[in-house]
PDB file of C-alpha atoms in Angstrom:
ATOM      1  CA  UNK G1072     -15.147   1.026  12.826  1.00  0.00           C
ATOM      2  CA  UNK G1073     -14.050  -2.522  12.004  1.00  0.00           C
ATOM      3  CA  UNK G1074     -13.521  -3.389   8.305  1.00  0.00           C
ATOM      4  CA  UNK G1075     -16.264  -5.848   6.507  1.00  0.00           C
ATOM      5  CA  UNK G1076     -15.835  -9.214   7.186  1.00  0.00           C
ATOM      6  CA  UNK G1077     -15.307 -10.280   3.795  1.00  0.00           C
ATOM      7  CA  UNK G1078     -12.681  -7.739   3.638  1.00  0.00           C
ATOM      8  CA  UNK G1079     -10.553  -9.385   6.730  1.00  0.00           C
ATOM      9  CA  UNK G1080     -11.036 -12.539   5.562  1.00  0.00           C
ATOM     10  CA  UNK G1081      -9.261 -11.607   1.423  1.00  0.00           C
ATOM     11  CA  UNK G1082      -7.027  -9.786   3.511  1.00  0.00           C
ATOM     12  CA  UNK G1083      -6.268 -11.251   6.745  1.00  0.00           C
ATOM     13  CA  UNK G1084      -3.809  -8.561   8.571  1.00  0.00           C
ATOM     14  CA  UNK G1085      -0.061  -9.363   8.335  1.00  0.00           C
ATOM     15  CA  UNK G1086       2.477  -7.331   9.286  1.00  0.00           C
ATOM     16  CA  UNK G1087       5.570  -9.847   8.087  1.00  0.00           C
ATOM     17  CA  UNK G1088       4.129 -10.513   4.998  1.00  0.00           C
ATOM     18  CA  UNK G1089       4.984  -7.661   2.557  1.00  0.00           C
ATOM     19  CA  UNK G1090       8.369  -7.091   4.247  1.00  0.00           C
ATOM     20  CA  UNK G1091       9.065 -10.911   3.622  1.00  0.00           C
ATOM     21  CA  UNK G1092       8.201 -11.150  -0.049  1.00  0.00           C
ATOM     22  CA  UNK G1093      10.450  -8.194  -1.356  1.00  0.00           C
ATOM     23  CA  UNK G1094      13.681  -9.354   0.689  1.00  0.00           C
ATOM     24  CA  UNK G1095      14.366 -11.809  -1.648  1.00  0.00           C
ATOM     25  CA  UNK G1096      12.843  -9.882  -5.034  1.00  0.00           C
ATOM     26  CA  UNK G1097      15.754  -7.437  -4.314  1.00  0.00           C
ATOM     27  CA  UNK G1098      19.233  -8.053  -5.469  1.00  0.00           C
ATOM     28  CA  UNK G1099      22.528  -6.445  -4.864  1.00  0.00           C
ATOM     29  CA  UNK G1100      22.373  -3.637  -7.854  1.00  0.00           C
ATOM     30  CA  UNK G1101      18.486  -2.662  -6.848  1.00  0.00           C
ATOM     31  CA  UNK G1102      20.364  -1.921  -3.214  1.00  0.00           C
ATOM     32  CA  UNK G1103      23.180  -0.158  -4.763  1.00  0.00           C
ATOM     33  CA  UNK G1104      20.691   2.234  -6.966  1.00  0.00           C
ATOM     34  CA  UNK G1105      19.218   2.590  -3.331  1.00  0.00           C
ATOM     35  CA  UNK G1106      22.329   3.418  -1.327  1.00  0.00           C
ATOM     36  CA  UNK G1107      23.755   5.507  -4.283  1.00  0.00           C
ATOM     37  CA  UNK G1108      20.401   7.943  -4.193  1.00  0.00           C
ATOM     38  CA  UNK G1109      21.974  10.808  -2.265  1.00  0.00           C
ATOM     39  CA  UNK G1110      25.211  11.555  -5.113  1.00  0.00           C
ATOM     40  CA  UNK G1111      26.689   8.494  -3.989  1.00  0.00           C
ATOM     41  CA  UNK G1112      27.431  10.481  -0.725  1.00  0.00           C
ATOM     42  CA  UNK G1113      28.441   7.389   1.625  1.00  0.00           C
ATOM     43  CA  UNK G1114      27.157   5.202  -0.540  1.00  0.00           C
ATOM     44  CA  UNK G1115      29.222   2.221   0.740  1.00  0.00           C
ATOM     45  CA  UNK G1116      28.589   2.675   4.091  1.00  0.00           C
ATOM     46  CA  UNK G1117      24.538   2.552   3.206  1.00  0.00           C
ATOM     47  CA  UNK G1118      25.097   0.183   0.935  1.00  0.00           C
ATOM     48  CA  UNK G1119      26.709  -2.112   3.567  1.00  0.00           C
ATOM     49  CA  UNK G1120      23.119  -0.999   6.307  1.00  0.00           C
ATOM     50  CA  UNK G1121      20.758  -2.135   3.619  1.00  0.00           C
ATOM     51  CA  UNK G1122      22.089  -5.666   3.486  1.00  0.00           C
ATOM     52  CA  UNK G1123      21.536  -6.077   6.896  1.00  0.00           C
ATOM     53  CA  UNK G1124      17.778  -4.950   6.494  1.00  0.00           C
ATOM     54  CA  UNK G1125      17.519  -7.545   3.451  1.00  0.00           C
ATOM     55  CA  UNK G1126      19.718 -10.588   4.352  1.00  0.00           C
ATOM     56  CA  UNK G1127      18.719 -11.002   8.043  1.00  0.00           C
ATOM     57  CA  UNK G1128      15.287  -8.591   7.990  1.00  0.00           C
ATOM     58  CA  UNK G1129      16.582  -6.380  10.564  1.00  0.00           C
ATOM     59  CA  UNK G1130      15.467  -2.711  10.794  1.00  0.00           C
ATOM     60  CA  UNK G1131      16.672  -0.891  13.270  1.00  0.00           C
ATOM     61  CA  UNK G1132      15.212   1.256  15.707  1.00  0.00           C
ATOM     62  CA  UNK G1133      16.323   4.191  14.597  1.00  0.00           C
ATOM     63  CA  UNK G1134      17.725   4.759  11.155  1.00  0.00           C
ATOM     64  CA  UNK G1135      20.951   7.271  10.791  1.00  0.00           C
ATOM     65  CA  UNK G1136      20.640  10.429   9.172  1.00  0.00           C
ATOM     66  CA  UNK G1137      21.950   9.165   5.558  1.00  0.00           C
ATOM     67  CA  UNK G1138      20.096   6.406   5.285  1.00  0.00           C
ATOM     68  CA  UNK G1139      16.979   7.845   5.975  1.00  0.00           C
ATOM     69  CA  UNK G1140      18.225  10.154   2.938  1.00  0.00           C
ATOM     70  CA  UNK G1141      18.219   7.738   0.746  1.00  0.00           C
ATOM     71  CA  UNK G1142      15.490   5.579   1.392  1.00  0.00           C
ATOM     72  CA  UNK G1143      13.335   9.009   0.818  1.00  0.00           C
ATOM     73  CA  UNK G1144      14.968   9.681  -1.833  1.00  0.00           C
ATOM     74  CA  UNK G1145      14.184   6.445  -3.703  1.00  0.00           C
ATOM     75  CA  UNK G1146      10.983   6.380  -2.996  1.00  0.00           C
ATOM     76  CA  UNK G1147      10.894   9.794  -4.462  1.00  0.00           C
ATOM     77  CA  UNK G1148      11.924   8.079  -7.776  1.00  0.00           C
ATOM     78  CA  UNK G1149       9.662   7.115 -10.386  1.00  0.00           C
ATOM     79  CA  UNK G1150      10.732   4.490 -12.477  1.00  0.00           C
ATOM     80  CA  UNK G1151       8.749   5.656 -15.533  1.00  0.00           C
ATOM     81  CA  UNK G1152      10.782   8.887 -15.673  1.00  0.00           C
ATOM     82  CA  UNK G1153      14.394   8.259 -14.750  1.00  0.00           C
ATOM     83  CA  UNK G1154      16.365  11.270 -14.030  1.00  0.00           C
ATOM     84  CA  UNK G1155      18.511  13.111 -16.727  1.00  0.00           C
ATOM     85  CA  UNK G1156      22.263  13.546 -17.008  1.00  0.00           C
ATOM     86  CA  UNK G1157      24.399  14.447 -14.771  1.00  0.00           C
ATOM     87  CA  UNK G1158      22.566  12.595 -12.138  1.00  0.00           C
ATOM     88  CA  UNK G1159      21.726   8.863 -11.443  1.00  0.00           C
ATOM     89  CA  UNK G1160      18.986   7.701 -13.369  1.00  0.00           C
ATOM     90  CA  UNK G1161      17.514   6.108  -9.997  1.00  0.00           C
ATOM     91  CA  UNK G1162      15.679   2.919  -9.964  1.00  0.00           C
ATOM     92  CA  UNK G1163      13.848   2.014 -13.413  1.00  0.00           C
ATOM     93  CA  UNK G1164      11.707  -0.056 -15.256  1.00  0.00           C
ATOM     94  CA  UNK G1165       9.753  -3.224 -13.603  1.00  0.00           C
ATOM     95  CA  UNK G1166      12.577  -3.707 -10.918  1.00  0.00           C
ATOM     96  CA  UNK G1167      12.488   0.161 -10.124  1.00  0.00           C
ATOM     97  CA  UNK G1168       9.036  -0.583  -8.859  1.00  0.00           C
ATOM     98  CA  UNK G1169      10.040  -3.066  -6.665  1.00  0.00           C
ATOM     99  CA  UNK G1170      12.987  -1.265  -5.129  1.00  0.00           C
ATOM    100  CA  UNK G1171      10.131   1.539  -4.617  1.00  0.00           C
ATOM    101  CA  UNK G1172       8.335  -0.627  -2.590  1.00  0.00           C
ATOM    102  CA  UNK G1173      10.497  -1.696  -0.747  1.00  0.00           C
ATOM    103  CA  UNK G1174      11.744   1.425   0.097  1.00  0.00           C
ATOM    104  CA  UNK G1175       8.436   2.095   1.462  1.00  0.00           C
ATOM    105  CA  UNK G1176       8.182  -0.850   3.261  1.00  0.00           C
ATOM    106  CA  UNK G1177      11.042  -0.506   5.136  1.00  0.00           C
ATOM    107  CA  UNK G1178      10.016   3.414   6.394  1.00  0.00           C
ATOM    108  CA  UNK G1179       6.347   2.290   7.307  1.00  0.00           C
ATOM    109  CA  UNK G1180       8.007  -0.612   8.725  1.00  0.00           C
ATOM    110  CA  UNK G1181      10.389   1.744  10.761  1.00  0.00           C
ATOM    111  CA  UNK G1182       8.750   3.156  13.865  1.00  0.00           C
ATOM    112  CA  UNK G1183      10.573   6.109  14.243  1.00  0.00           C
ATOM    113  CA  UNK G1184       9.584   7.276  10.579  1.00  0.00           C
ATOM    114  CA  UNK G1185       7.862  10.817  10.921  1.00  0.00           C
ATOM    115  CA  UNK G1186       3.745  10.371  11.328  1.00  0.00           C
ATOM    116  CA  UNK G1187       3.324  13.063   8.709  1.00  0.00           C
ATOM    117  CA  UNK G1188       4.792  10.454   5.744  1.00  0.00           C
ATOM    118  CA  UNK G1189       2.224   8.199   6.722  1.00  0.00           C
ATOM    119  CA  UNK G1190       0.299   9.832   3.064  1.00  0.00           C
ATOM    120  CA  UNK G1191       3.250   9.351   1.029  1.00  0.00           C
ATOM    121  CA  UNK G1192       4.396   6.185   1.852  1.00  0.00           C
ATOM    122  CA  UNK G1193       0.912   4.328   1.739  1.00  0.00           C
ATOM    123  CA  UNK G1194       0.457   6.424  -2.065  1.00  0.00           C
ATOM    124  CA  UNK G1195       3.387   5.484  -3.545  1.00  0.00           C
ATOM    125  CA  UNK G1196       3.322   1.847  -2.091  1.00  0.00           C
ATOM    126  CA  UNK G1197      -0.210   1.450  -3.695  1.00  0.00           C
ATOM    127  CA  UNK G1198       1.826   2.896  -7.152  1.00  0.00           C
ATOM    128  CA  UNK G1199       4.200   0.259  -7.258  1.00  0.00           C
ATOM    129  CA  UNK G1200       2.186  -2.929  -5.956  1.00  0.00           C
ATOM    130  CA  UNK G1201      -0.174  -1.350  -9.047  1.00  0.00           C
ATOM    131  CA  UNK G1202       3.185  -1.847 -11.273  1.00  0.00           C
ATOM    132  CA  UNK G1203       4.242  -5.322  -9.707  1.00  0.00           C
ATOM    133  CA  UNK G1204       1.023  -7.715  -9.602  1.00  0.00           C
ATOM    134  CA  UNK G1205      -1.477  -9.424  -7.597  1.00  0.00           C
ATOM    135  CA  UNK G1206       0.957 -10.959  -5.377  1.00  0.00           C
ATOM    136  CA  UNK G1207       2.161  -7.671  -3.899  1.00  0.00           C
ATOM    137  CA  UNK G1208      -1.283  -5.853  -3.584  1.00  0.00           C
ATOM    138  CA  UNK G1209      -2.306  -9.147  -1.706  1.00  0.00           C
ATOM    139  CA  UNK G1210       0.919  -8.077   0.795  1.00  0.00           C
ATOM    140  CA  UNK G1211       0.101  -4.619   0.597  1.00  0.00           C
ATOM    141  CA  UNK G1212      -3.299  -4.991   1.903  1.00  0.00           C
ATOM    142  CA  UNK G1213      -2.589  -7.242   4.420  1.00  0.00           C
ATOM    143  CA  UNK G1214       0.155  -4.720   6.056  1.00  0.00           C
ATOM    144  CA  UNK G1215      -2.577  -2.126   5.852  1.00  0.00           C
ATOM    145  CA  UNK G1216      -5.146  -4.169   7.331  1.00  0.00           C
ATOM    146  CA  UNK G1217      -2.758  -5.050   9.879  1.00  0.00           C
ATOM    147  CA  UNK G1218      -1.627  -1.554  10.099  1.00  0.00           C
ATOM    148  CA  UNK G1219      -5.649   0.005  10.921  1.00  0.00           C
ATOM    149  CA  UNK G1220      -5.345  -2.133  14.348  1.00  0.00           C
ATOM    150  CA  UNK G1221      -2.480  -0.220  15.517  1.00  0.00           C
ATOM    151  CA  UNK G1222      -2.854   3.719  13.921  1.00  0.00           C
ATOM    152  CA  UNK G1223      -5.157   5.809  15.960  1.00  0.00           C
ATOM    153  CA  UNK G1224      -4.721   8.953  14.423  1.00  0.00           C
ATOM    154  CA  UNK G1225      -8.030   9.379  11.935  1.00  0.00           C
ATOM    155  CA  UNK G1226      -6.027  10.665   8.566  1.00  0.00           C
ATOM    156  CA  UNK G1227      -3.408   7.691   8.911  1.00  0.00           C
ATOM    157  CA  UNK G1228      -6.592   5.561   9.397  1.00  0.00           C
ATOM    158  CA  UNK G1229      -8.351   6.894   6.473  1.00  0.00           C
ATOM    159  CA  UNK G1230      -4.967   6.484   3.954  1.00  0.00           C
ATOM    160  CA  UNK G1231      -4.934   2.561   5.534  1.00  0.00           C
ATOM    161  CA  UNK G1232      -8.408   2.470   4.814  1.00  0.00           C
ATOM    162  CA  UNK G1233      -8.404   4.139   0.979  1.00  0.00           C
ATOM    163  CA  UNK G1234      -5.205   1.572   0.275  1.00  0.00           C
ATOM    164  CA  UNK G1235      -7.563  -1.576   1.347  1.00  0.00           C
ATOM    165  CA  UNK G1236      -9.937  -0.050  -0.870  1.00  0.00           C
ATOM    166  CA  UNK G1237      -8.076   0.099  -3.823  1.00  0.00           C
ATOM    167  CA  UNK G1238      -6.510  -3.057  -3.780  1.00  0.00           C
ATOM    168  CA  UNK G1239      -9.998  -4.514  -3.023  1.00  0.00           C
ATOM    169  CA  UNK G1240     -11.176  -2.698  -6.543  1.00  0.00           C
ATOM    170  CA  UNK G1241      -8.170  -4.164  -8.379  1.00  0.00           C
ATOM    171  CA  UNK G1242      -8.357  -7.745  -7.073  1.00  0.00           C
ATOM    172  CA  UNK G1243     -12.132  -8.135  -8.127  1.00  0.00           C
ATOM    173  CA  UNK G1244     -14.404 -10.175  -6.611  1.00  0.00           C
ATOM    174  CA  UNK G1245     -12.088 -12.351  -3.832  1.00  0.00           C
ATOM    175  CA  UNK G1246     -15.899 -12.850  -1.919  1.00  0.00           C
ATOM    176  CA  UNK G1247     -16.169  -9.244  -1.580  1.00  0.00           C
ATOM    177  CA  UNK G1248     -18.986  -7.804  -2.653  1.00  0.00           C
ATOM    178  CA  UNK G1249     -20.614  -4.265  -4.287  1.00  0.00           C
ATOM    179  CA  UNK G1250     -22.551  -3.863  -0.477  1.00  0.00           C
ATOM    180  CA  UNK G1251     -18.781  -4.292   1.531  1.00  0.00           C
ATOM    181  CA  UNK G1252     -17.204  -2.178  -0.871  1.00  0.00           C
ATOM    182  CA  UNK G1253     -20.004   0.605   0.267  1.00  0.00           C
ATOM    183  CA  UNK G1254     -19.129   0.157   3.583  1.00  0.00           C
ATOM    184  CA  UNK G1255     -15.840   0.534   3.100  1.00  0.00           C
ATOM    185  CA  UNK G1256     -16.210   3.501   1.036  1.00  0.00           C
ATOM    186  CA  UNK G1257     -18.761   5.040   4.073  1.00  0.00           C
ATOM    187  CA  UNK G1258     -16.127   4.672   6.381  1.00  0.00           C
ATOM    188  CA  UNK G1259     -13.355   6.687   4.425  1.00  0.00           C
ATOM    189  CA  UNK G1260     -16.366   9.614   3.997  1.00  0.00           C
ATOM    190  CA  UNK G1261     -17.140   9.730   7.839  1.00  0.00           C
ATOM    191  CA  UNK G1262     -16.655  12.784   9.421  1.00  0.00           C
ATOM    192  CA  UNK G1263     -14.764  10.833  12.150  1.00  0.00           C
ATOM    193  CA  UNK G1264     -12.033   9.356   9.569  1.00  0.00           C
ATOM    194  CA  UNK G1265     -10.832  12.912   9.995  1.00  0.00           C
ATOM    195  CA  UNK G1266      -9.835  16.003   8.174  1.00  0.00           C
ATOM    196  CA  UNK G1267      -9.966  14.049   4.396  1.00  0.00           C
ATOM    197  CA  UNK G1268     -13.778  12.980   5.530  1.00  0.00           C
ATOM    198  CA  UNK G1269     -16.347  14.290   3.210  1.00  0.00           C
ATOM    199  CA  UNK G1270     -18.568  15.249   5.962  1.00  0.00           C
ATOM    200  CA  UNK G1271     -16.100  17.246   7.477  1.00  0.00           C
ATOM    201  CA  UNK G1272     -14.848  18.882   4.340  1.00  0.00           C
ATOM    202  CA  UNK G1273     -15.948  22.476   3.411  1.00  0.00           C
ATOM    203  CA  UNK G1274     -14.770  23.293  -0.140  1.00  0.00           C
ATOM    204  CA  UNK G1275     -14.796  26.687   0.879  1.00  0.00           C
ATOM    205  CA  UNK G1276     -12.339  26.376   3.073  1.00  0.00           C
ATOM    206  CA  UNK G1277     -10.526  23.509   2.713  1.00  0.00           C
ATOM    207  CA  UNK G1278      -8.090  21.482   5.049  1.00  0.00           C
ATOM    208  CA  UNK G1279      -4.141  22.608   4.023  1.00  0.00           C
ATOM    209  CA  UNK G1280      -3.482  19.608   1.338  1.00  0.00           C
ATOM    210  CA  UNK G1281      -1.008  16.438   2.492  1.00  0.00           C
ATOM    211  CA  UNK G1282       2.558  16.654   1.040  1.00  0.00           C
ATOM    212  CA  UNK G1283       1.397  13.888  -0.918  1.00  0.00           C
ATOM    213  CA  UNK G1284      -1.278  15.370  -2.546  1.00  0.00           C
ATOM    214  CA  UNK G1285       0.348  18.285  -3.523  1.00  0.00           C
ATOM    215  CA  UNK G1286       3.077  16.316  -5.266  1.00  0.00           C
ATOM    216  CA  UNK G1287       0.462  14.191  -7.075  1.00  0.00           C
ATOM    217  CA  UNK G1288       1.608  10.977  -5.515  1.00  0.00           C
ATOM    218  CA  UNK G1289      -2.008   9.746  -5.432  1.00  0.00           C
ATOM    219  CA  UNK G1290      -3.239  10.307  -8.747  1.00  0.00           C
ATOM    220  CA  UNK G1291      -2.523   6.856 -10.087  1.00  0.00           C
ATOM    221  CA  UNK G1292      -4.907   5.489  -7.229  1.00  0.00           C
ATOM    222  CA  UNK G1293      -7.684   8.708  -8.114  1.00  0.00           C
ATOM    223  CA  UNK G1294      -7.357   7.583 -11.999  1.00  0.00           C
ATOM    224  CA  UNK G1295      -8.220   3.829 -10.287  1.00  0.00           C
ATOM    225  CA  UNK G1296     -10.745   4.531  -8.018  1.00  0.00           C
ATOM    226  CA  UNK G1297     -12.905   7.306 -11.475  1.00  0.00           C
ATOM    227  CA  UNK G1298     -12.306   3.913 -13.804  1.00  0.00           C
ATOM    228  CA  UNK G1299     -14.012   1.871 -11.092  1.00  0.00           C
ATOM    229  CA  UNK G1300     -16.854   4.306 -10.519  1.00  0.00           C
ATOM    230  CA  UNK G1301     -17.870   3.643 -13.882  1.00  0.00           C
ATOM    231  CA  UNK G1302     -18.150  -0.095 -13.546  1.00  0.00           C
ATOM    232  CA  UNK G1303     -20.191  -0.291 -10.100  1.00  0.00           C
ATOM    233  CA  UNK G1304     -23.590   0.437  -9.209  1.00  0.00           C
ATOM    234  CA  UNK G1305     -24.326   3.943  -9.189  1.00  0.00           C
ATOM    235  CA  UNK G1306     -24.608   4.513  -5.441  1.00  0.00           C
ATOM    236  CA  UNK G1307     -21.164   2.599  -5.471  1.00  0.00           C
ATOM    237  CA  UNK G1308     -19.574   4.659  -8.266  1.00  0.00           C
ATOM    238  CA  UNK G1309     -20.572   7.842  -6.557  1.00  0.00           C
ATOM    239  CA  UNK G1310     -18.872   7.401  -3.297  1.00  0.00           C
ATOM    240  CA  UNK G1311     -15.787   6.308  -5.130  1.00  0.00           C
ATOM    241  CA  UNK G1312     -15.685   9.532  -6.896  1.00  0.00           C
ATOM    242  CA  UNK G1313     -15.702  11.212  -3.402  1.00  0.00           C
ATOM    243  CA  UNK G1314     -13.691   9.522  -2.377  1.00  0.00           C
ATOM    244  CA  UNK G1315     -10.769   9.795  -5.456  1.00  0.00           C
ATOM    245  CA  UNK G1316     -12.085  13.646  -5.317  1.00  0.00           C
ATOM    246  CA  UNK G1317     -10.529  14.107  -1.158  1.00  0.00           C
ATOM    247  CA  UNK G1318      -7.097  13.062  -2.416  1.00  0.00           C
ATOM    248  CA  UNK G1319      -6.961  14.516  -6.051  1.00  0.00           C
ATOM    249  CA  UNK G1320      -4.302  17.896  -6.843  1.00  0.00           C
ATOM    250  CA  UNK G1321      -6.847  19.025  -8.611  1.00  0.00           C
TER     251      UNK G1321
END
């Protein structure tokens, strides 16, 4: 199922985009808090592999054991609640979002990075752009957009889909209306979008939650998607509390 026209169009599919705009938003210390994450276990060595993947935008195929560590680990962080003594506080405050991102960025980027972080990465990505502005939920989407053409598997397509949703529902209006939002919101509750489809869903015996549900990563976006239900038609507000309700803990 092809996305709404008006939806392409605010969004036109990028995949350079996103990766582009945080290179230069990231200085030498928000690498550092990056390449430090694991204890500061080879933390020069990582430190040395990130600037590579910032200065000339080169990821590599296949990312090393440690730095894979870290970059999970930061994106792990959460700015808002830097950790206690005797640790690192990680990334914090309004750059700790961006170093988040980017982060992500780099692992969806990556296409060795393990299918079943898919969840996680899209979540927290949709998190931080939520922390950082318009600018970066414009990128966001566009990855994701550009993203849907190349995932096949139905539960990657329906987190793609649910990010280009919520970004759509922060950025207002952009040409997009109430009726394309629907259709958006249909597609996510197909049964064919996969085990998270409503249709397919049996509260009785429900699918085994994704890691990032269980950790909560998605809340932020289920708080989003319950203050927009109140705002939108009804038949709109309804489906948007499905849809919040397929990736809440609770």
């Amino acid at each position: 199922m092809s996305l709404p026209e008006s939806i392409m169009k605010a969004f036109p599919a990028s995949e350079d985009r996103l990766f582009e705009s945080l290179r230069p938003a990231v200085d030498n210390d928000m690498l550092k808090d990056i390449a430090m994450a694991d204890n500061g276990h080879q933390w020069e060595e990582m430190y040395e592999q990130l600037r590579i993947i910032r200065d000339r935008g080169e990821i590599p195929d296949r990312f090393d054991w440690q730095l894979d560590e870290v970059l999970c680990l930061t994106r792990w962080s959460d700015p808002d609640k830097p950790n206690p003594p005797p640790f690192r506080s990680g990334p914090m405050g309004p750059k700790g979002f961006v170093t988040r991102l980017f982060v992500c960025t780099v692992l969806m980027r990556q296409e060795q990075t393990p299918r079943e972080d898919w969840d996680s990465n899209v979540a927290i990505s949709l998190a931080s752009a939520a922390r950082i502005g318009p600018d970066a939920d414009d990128a966001l989407a566009r990855f994701l957009t550009y993203r849907l053409r190349q995932i096949t598997n139905p539960d990657d397509r329906f987190y793609a889909r649910l990010g280009i949703l919520t970004i759509a529902l922060r950025r207002g209006n952009q040409g997009i209306t109430e009726s394309d939002l629907e259709t958006l919101a249909d597609q996510l509750l197909d049964a064919d979008t996969g085990s998270r489809g409503a249709t397919s869903f049996d509260p009785e015996f429900p699918p085994p939650a994704d890691f990032s549900i269980e950790q909560g990563f998605w809340e932020p976006t289920v708080a989003q998607l319950r203050d927009h239900a109140l705002r939108v038609n009804p038949k709109l507000g309804e489906k948007l509390q499905l849809c919040a309700l397929l990736v809440a803990r609770d």
